[in-house]
Short mmCIF file of C-alpha atoms and ligand atoms in Angstrom, two decimals:
data_model
loop_
_atom_site.label_atom_id
_atom_site.label_comp_id
_atom_site.label_asym_id
_atom_site.label_seq_id
_atom_site.Cartn_x
_atom_site.Cartn_y
_atom_site.Cartn_z
CA MET A 1 0.00 0.00 0.00
CA GLU A 2 1.24 3.46 -0.84
CA ILE A 3 2.47 5.62 1.99
CA VAL A 4 1.30 9.18 2.50
CA LEU A 5 2.97 11.50 4.95
CA SER A 6 2.09 14.98 6.06
CA GLY A 7 3.98 17.28 8.41
CA ILE A 8 2.12 19.92 10.34
CA ARG A 9 3.95 22.94 11.65
CA PRO A 10 2.68 23.75 15.14
CA THR A 11 1.76 27.34 14.45
CA GLY A 12 -1.51 27.91 16.24
CA ASN A 13 -5.09 26.95 15.75
CA LEU A 14 -6.85 25.49 12.76
CA HIS A 15 -9.10 27.78 10.76
CA LEU A 16 -11.79 27.12 8.18
CA GLY A 17 -9.18 27.33 5.42
CA ASN A 18 -7.17 24.50 6.99
CA TYR A 19 -10.29 22.48 7.59
CA TYR A 20 -11.82 22.60 4.12
CA GLY A 21 -8.47 22.89 2.34
CA ALA A 22 -6.54 20.07 4.00
CA ILE A 23 -8.11 18.27 6.93
CA THR A 24 -11.14 17.01 5.02
CA SER A 25 -8.71 15.47 2.51
CA PHE A 26 -6.74 13.88 5.35
CA LEU A 27 -9.91 12.10 6.37
CA LYS A 28 -10.03 10.52 2.94
CA LEU A 29 -6.31 9.77 2.88
CA GLN A 30 -6.47 7.85 6.14
CA GLU A 31 -8.98 5.51 4.53
CA GLU A 32 -7.05 4.95 1.32
CA TYR A 33 -3.37 4.97 2.26
CA LYS A 34 -1.01 3.98 5.00
CA SER A 35 -0.84 7.48 6.37
CA TYR A 36 1.50 9.29 8.71
CA PHE A 37 0.47 12.68 10.08
CA PHE A 38 2.96 14.27 12.41
CA ILE A 39 3.50 17.48 14.32
CA ALA A 40 6.82 19.05 13.34
CA ASP A 41 7.85 20.30 16.77
CA TRP A 42 11.58 20.07 16.05
CA HIS A 43 11.12 22.34 13.07
CA SER A 44 9.46 24.87 15.33
CA LEU A 45 12.69 25.27 17.32
CA THR A 46 14.15 27.39 14.53
CA THR A 47 12.26 30.32 16.04
CA HIS A 48 13.15 29.50 19.68
CA PRO A 49 9.75 28.89 21.31
CA THR A 50 9.45 28.51 25.10
CA PRO A 51 8.70 25.10 26.67
CA GLU A 52 5.15 26.31 27.38
CA ASN A 53 4.72 27.36 23.74
CA ILE A 54 5.76 23.91 22.59
CA GLN A 55 3.58 22.00 25.01
CA ASN A 56 0.52 24.10 24.32
CA SER A 57 0.83 24.02 20.58
CA VAL A 58 1.34 20.26 20.43
CA ARG A 59 -1.67 19.72 22.68
CA THR A 60 -3.73 22.16 20.62
CA ILE A 61 -2.93 20.51 17.30
CA LEU A 62 -3.56 17.04 18.63
CA SER A 63 -6.97 18.04 20.02
CA GLU A 64 -7.94 19.85 16.85
CA TYR A 65 -6.93 17.07 14.48
CA LEU A 66 -8.76 14.52 16.57
CA ALA A 67 -11.80 16.80 16.78
CA CYS A 68 -11.83 17.06 12.99
CA GLY A 69 -11.93 13.30 12.65
CA VAL A 70 -8.32 12.22 12.15
CA ASP A 71 -8.47 8.68 13.50
CA PRO A 72 -5.38 7.54 15.45
CA GLU A 73 -6.33 3.92 14.79
CA LYS A 74 -6.35 4.40 11.02
CA ALA A 75 -3.57 6.95 10.57
CA THR A 76 -0.33 7.14 12.50
CA LEU A 77 -0.68 10.47 14.27
CA TYR A 78 2.54 11.34 16.06
CA VAL A 79 4.83 14.02 17.38
CA GLN A 80 8.12 14.35 15.47
CA SER A 81 10.25 14.62 18.63
CA HIS A 82 8.94 11.26 19.83
CA VAL A 83 10.74 9.55 16.96
CA PRO A 84 14.48 9.97 17.56
CA GLU A 85 15.30 7.80 14.51
CA VAL A 86 14.52 10.87 12.36
CA LEU A 87 17.50 12.71 13.85
CA GLU A 88 19.97 10.02 12.97
CA LEU A 89 18.80 10.04 9.37
CA TYR A 90 18.97 13.85 9.46
CA LEU A 91 22.63 13.57 10.41
CA TYR A 92 23.45 11.18 7.56
CA LEU A 93 21.60 13.34 5.05
CA ASN A 94 23.40 16.44 6.29
CA MET A 95 26.74 14.83 5.48
CA ASN A 96 25.73 14.98 1.84
CA ALA A 97 23.87 18.29 1.87
CA TYR A 98 25.91 21.21 0.67
CA LEU A 99 26.10 24.74 2.00
CA GLY A 100 25.53 26.28 -1.42
CA GLU A 101 22.35 24.41 -2.19
CA LEU A 102 20.94 24.98 1.30
CA GLU A 103 21.68 28.69 1.12
CA ARG A 104 19.85 28.96 -2.18
CA VAL A 105 16.53 27.77 -0.74
CA THR A 106 14.07 30.64 -0.98
CA SER A 107 12.41 30.07 2.39
CA PHE A 108 15.84 30.09 4.05
CA LYS A 109 16.71 33.40 2.43
CA GLU A 110 13.35 34.81 3.47
CA LYS A 111 13.66 33.68 7.07
CA ALA A 112 17.24 34.92 7.25
CA ARG A 113 15.95 38.30 6.16
CA LYS A 114 13.10 38.25 8.67
CA GLN A 115 15.20 37.11 11.63
CA PRO A 116 18.70 38.46 10.90
CA ASP A 117 19.79 37.93 14.52
CA ASN A 118 18.86 34.26 14.45
CA VAL A 119 20.16 32.72 11.25
CA ASN A 120 20.89 29.41 12.94
CA ALA A 121 22.11 26.13 11.46
CA GLY A 122 18.70 24.56 12.07
CA LEU A 123 17.17 27.13 9.78
CA LEU A 124 19.77 26.35 7.12
CA THR A 125 19.20 22.60 7.40
CA TYR A 126 15.40 22.83 7.63
CA PRO A 127 15.11 21.03 4.25
CA THR A 128 17.34 18.15 5.42
CA LEU A 129 15.20 17.61 8.51
CA MET A 130 12.11 17.69 6.33
CA ALA A 131 13.71 15.17 3.96
CA ALA A 132 14.47 12.93 6.95
CA ASP A 133 10.82 13.17 8.05
CA ILE A 134 9.73 11.91 4.67
CA LEU A 135 12.45 9.38 3.87
CA ILE A 136 12.36 7.73 7.30
CA HIS A 137 8.98 6.19 6.39
CA ARG A 138 9.91 5.83 2.72
CA ALA A 139 6.82 7.86 1.90
CA ASN A 140 5.50 7.91 -1.66
CA LYS A 141 3.24 10.91 -1.49
CA VAL A 142 3.35 14.14 0.46
CA PRO A 143 0.44 16.58 0.36
CA VAL A 144 1.92 20.07 0.40
CA GLY A 145 1.11 23.57 -0.70
CA LYS A 146 3.07 25.47 -3.33
CA ASP A 147 5.23 27.08 -0.65
CA GLN A 148 6.75 23.67 0.17
CA GLU A 149 7.62 22.68 -3.38
CA GLN A 150 11.27 23.67 -3.09
CA ASN A 151 11.63 21.70 0.16
CA MET A 152 10.07 18.72 -1.62
CA GLU A 153 12.60 19.03 -4.44
CA MET A 154 15.37 18.98 -1.86
CA ALA A 155 13.88 15.87 -0.23
CA ARG A 156 13.81 14.12 -3.60
CA LYS A 157 17.36 15.23 -4.32
CA PHE A 158 18.70 14.01 -0.96
CA GLY A 159 16.96 10.66 -1.32
CA ARG A 160 18.27 10.24 -4.85
CA ARG A 161 21.75 11.26 -3.79
CA PHE A 162 21.78 8.61 -1.09
CA ASN A 163 20.51 5.95 -3.48
CA THR A 164 23.13 6.83 -6.10
CA MET A 165 25.98 7.11 -3.66
CA TYR A 166 25.33 3.70 -2.10
CA HIS A 167 23.98 1.95 -5.20
CA THR A 168 20.67 1.23 -3.57
CA ASP A 169 17.01 1.88 -4.23
CA LEU A 170 16.11 2.19 -0.58
CA PHE A 171 14.30 5.51 -0.88
CA PRO A 172 11.35 5.84 -3.24
CA GLU A 173 10.90 9.26 -4.79
CA PRO A 174 8.36 11.19 -2.70
CA ALA A 175 5.87 12.93 -4.96
CA SER A 176 4.17 16.15 -3.96
CA PHE A 177 0.50 15.99 -4.36
CA SER A 178 -2.01 18.69 -4.43
CA LEU A 179 -4.85 18.66 -1.97
CA ALA A 180 -6.83 20.84 -4.34
CA LYS A 181 -6.98 17.81 -6.61
CA GLU A 182 -8.07 15.63 -3.70
CA GLY A 183 -11.16 17.71 -3.11
CA GLY A 184 -9.54 20.36 -0.93
CA ILE A 185 -11.25 23.73 -1.29
CA LYS A 186 -9.48 27.06 -1.18
CA ILE A 187 -11.27 29.15 1.40
CA PRO A 188 -11.07 32.91 0.89
CA GLY A 189 -10.36 35.41 3.65
CA LEU A 190 -13.02 37.71 5.05
CA ASP A 191 -11.05 40.81 4.18
CA GLY A 192 -11.41 40.50 0.43
CA SER A 193 -8.01 38.84 0.10
CA GLY A 194 -7.71 35.63 -1.87
CA LYS A 195 -7.00 33.16 0.89
CA MET A 196 -7.79 32.59 4.51
CA GLY A 197 -4.49 32.52 6.35
CA LYS A 198 -3.21 33.03 9.84
CA SER A 199 -0.64 35.62 8.82
CA GLU A 200 -3.32 37.54 6.94
CA GLY A 201 -5.35 37.92 10.15
CA ASN A 202 -8.59 37.15 8.29
CA CYS A 203 -9.43 33.79 9.80
CA ILE A 204 -12.35 32.11 11.40
CA TYR A 205 -10.90 29.53 13.76
CA LEU A 206 -12.58 26.23 14.45
CA TYR A 207 -12.53 27.02 18.15
CA ASP A 208 -14.07 30.50 17.70
CA GLU A 209 -17.21 30.90 19.80
CA PRO A 210 -20.44 31.63 17.87
CA SER A 211 -20.40 35.26 19.05
CA VAL A 212 -16.89 35.69 17.66
CA ILE A 213 -17.83 34.06 14.36
CA ARG A 214 -20.85 36.37 14.00
CA LYS A 215 -18.74 39.44 14.72
CA LYS A 216 -16.07 38.44 12.20
CA VAL A 217 -18.55 37.67 9.44
CA MET A 218 -20.51 40.90 9.97
CA LYS A 219 -17.25 42.83 9.62
CA ALA A 220 -16.38 41.23 6.26
CA VAL A 221 -15.61 43.73 3.52
CA THR A 222 -18.40 44.41 1.00
CA ASP A 223 -19.22 47.06 -1.59
CA ALA A 224 -22.19 49.22 -2.61
CA GLY A 225 -24.22 46.22 -3.75
CA PRO A 226 -25.32 44.81 -7.11
CA GLN A 227 -26.05 47.53 -9.64
CA THR A 228 -27.02 45.73 -12.82
CA PRO A 229 -28.94 42.45 -13.05
CA ASN A 230 -26.95 39.24 -13.55
CA SER A 231 -23.60 41.01 -13.27
CA GLN A 232 -20.41 39.26 -12.37
CA ARG A 233 -19.57 39.50 -8.69
CA PRO A 234 -16.41 41.32 -7.64
CA GLU A 235 -13.94 39.14 -5.76
CA ILE A 236 -14.77 40.37 -2.25
CA ILE A 237 -18.42 39.43 -2.76
CA GLU A 238 -17.68 36.20 -4.58
CA ASN A 239 -15.62 35.22 -1.53
CA LEU A 240 -18.71 35.34 0.68
CA PHE A 241 -20.58 33.24 -1.83
CA THR A 242 -17.73 30.74 -1.93
CA LEU A 243 -17.92 30.36 1.83
CA MET A 244 -21.65 29.96 1.56
CA ARG A 245 -21.29 27.26 -1.07
CA VAL A 246 -19.13 25.32 1.38
CA VAL A 247 -21.08 25.68 4.62
CA SER A 248 -24.70 26.38 3.63
CA LYS A 249 -27.46 24.31 2.05
CA PRO A 250 -27.64 24.49 -1.77
CA GLU A 251 -31.06 26.16 -1.57
CA THR A 252 -29.67 28.88 0.70
CA TYR A 253 -26.92 29.56 -1.79
CA ALA A 254 -29.43 29.60 -4.65
CA TYR A 255 -31.67 32.03 -2.75
CA PHE A 256 -28.91 34.60 -2.25
CA ASP A 257 -27.54 34.05 -5.73
CA GLU A 258 -30.95 34.97 -7.11
CA LYS A 259 -31.10 38.05 -4.87
CA TRP A 260 -27.76 39.11 -6.28
CA ASN A 261 -28.93 38.57 -9.81
CA ASP A 262 -32.08 40.67 -9.47
CA CYS A 263 -30.23 43.33 -7.45
CA THR A 264 -32.29 42.93 -4.28
CA LEU A 265 -29.50 41.46 -2.18
CA ARG A 266 -28.84 43.02 1.20
CA TYR A 267 -25.39 42.09 2.42
CA GLY A 268 -26.53 42.21 6.04
CA ASP A 269 -28.96 39.35 5.41
CA LEU A 270 -26.38 37.33 3.55
CA LYS A 271 -23.82 37.76 6.31
CA LYS A 272 -26.29 36.83 9.04
CA GLN A 273 -27.18 33.63 7.25
CA LEU A 274 -23.55 32.85 6.46
CA ALA A 275 -22.54 33.36 10.10
CA GLU A 276 -25.28 31.01 11.33
CA ASP A 277 -24.28 28.36 8.82
CA ILE A 278 -20.62 28.59 9.81
CA VAL A 279 -21.63 28.25 13.47
CA LEU A 280 -23.69 25.17 12.62
CA ALA A 281 -20.93 23.59 10.55
CA THR A 282 -18.30 24.09 13.23
CA ASP A 283 -20.40 23.49 16.36
CA PRO A 284 -19.65 19.79 16.80
CA ILE A 285 -15.95 20.30 16.06
CA ARG A 286 -15.75 23.16 18.57
CA GLU A 287 -17.24 20.98 21.29
CA ARG A 288 -14.91 18.11 20.55
CA ILE A 289 -11.85 20.38 20.57
CA LYS A 290 -12.73 21.42 24.11
CA GLN A 291 -13.28 17.84 25.22
CA PHE A 292 -10.03 16.54 23.76
CA TYR A 293 -8.02 19.52 24.99
CA ALA A 294 -9.20 18.86 28.54
CA ASP A 295 -8.47 15.14 28.35
CA THR A 296 -4.69 15.07 28.82
CA GLU A 297 -4.75 11.39 29.58
CA TYR A 298 -6.33 10.52 26.25
CA LEU A 299 -4.02 12.88 24.33
CA ASP A 300 -1.02 11.19 25.96
CA LYS A 301 -2.38 7.82 24.98
CA VAL A 302 -2.83 8.90 21.36
CA ALA A 303 0.68 10.38 21.21
CA LYS A 304 2.19 7.25 22.72
CA MET A 305 0.40 4.96 20.30
CA GLY A 306 1.47 7.20 17.38
CA ALA A 307 5.07 7.18 18.56
CA GLU A 308 5.12 3.39 18.78
CA LYS A 309 3.75 2.92 15.27
CA ALA A 310 6.02 5.60 13.80
CA ARG A 311 9.12 4.24 15.51
CA GLU A 312 8.45 0.77 14.21
CA SER A 313 8.53 2.00 10.63
CA ALA A 314 11.39 4.45 11.31
CA SER A 315 13.68 1.94 12.93
CA ALA A 316 13.21 -0.51 10.07
CA THR A 317 14.43 2.14 7.62
CA LEU A 318 17.25 3.25 9.88
CA LYS A 319 18.52 -0.29 10.26
CA GLU A 320 18.82 -0.52 6.48
CA VAL A 321 20.49 2.88 6.28
CA ARG A 322 23.07 1.96 8.90
CA ARG A 323 23.87 -1.29 7.17
CA ILE A 324 24.16 0.42 3.78
CA ILE A 325 26.44 3.15 5.10
CA GLY A 326 28.74 0.61 6.70
CA PHE A 327 27.86 0.74 10.35
CA LYS A 328 27.39 -2.49 12.16
CA VAL A 329 23.80 -3.33 13.02
CA TYR A 330 23.20 -5.40 16.09
N1 LIG B 1 7.77 22.43 6.21
C1 LIG B 1 6.39 22.08 6.39
C2 LIG B 1 5.58 23.38 6.52
O1 LIG B 1 6.15 24.41 6.79
C3 LIG B 1 6.18 21.22 7.60
C4 LIG B 1 6.90 19.92 7.47
C5 LIG B 1 7.96 19.50 8.19
C6 LIG B 1 6.60 18.90 6.53
N2 LIG B 1 8.34 18.28 7.80
C7 LIG B 1 7.53 17.87 6.79
C8 LIG B 1 5.63 18.75 5.54
C9 LIG B 1 7.52 16.70 6.02
C10 LIG B 1 5.62 17.59 4.79
C11 LIG B 1 6.55 16.58 5.03
O2 LIG B 1 4.39 23.37 6.39
#
């Protein structure tokens, strides 16, 4: 069975964009593939978080993924730092990763510009650690966004380099695959911008209380309203309709679409309806997030089970790697 692996950077809470763009696809992947979903807490060290930051964000992500329906029995859901085998592979890969190629990675250059006082070696070797994450399970497919394409190319290059150097075919080539093609939906922001994103500050979070959701939706940017019948909608308005298509009933969407077309649409009505439908769609998830977050014992159990499954696969690969490189395996 093909192996799918996805790394999740622990950078805060899940929003509607994450949910409809990625998590719903994960729910399908866990049925169809041998899937590994892990929280990249080592990667997060490049920005020097505090111990509290780390603990809270790992706990948050675990609760939110579980609340969304990621099933720890079907997928291997684990925390990167629970699988020390990854670090040994990271070391071997680093021995054949060159300064020049690492320095040329766009995200490295960007981060170096953003944090000039903290251009650490972990930042430079971010792509090698990511390659180790992927190669340790000999993953075939990795769902990533466009921003990770260069890191994926590096992972393929490092795997290939190892194979060539040691005349082996140990590492399959990990293909990037697009969640958009797997039914993922791009969710627009509420500020008229193209995409809902944490850094854009235009998000509705899955844990947002209904009152917060209503406030955010009512504040969404609109314009003067439809002027001519059946006109094309400007992007900021189309965004609201896109959200509605995702969370509302088809007849609700059709109703407001008609109002737009005959120029009788009042944005206040549309927003009220949209807010209620978002509340309804997220209600059960919100409740489950709270339950999981409070249940430390269960979260520990899930993490432990994930670590065991991940380490089994990781140590099998590492054993091969050690033997191939020339180290004795006992
Ligand atoms: N770099 C990824 C991101 O920023 C996170 C990540 C770490 C990852 N290791 C991975 C993704 C391995 C896929 C596979 O989103």
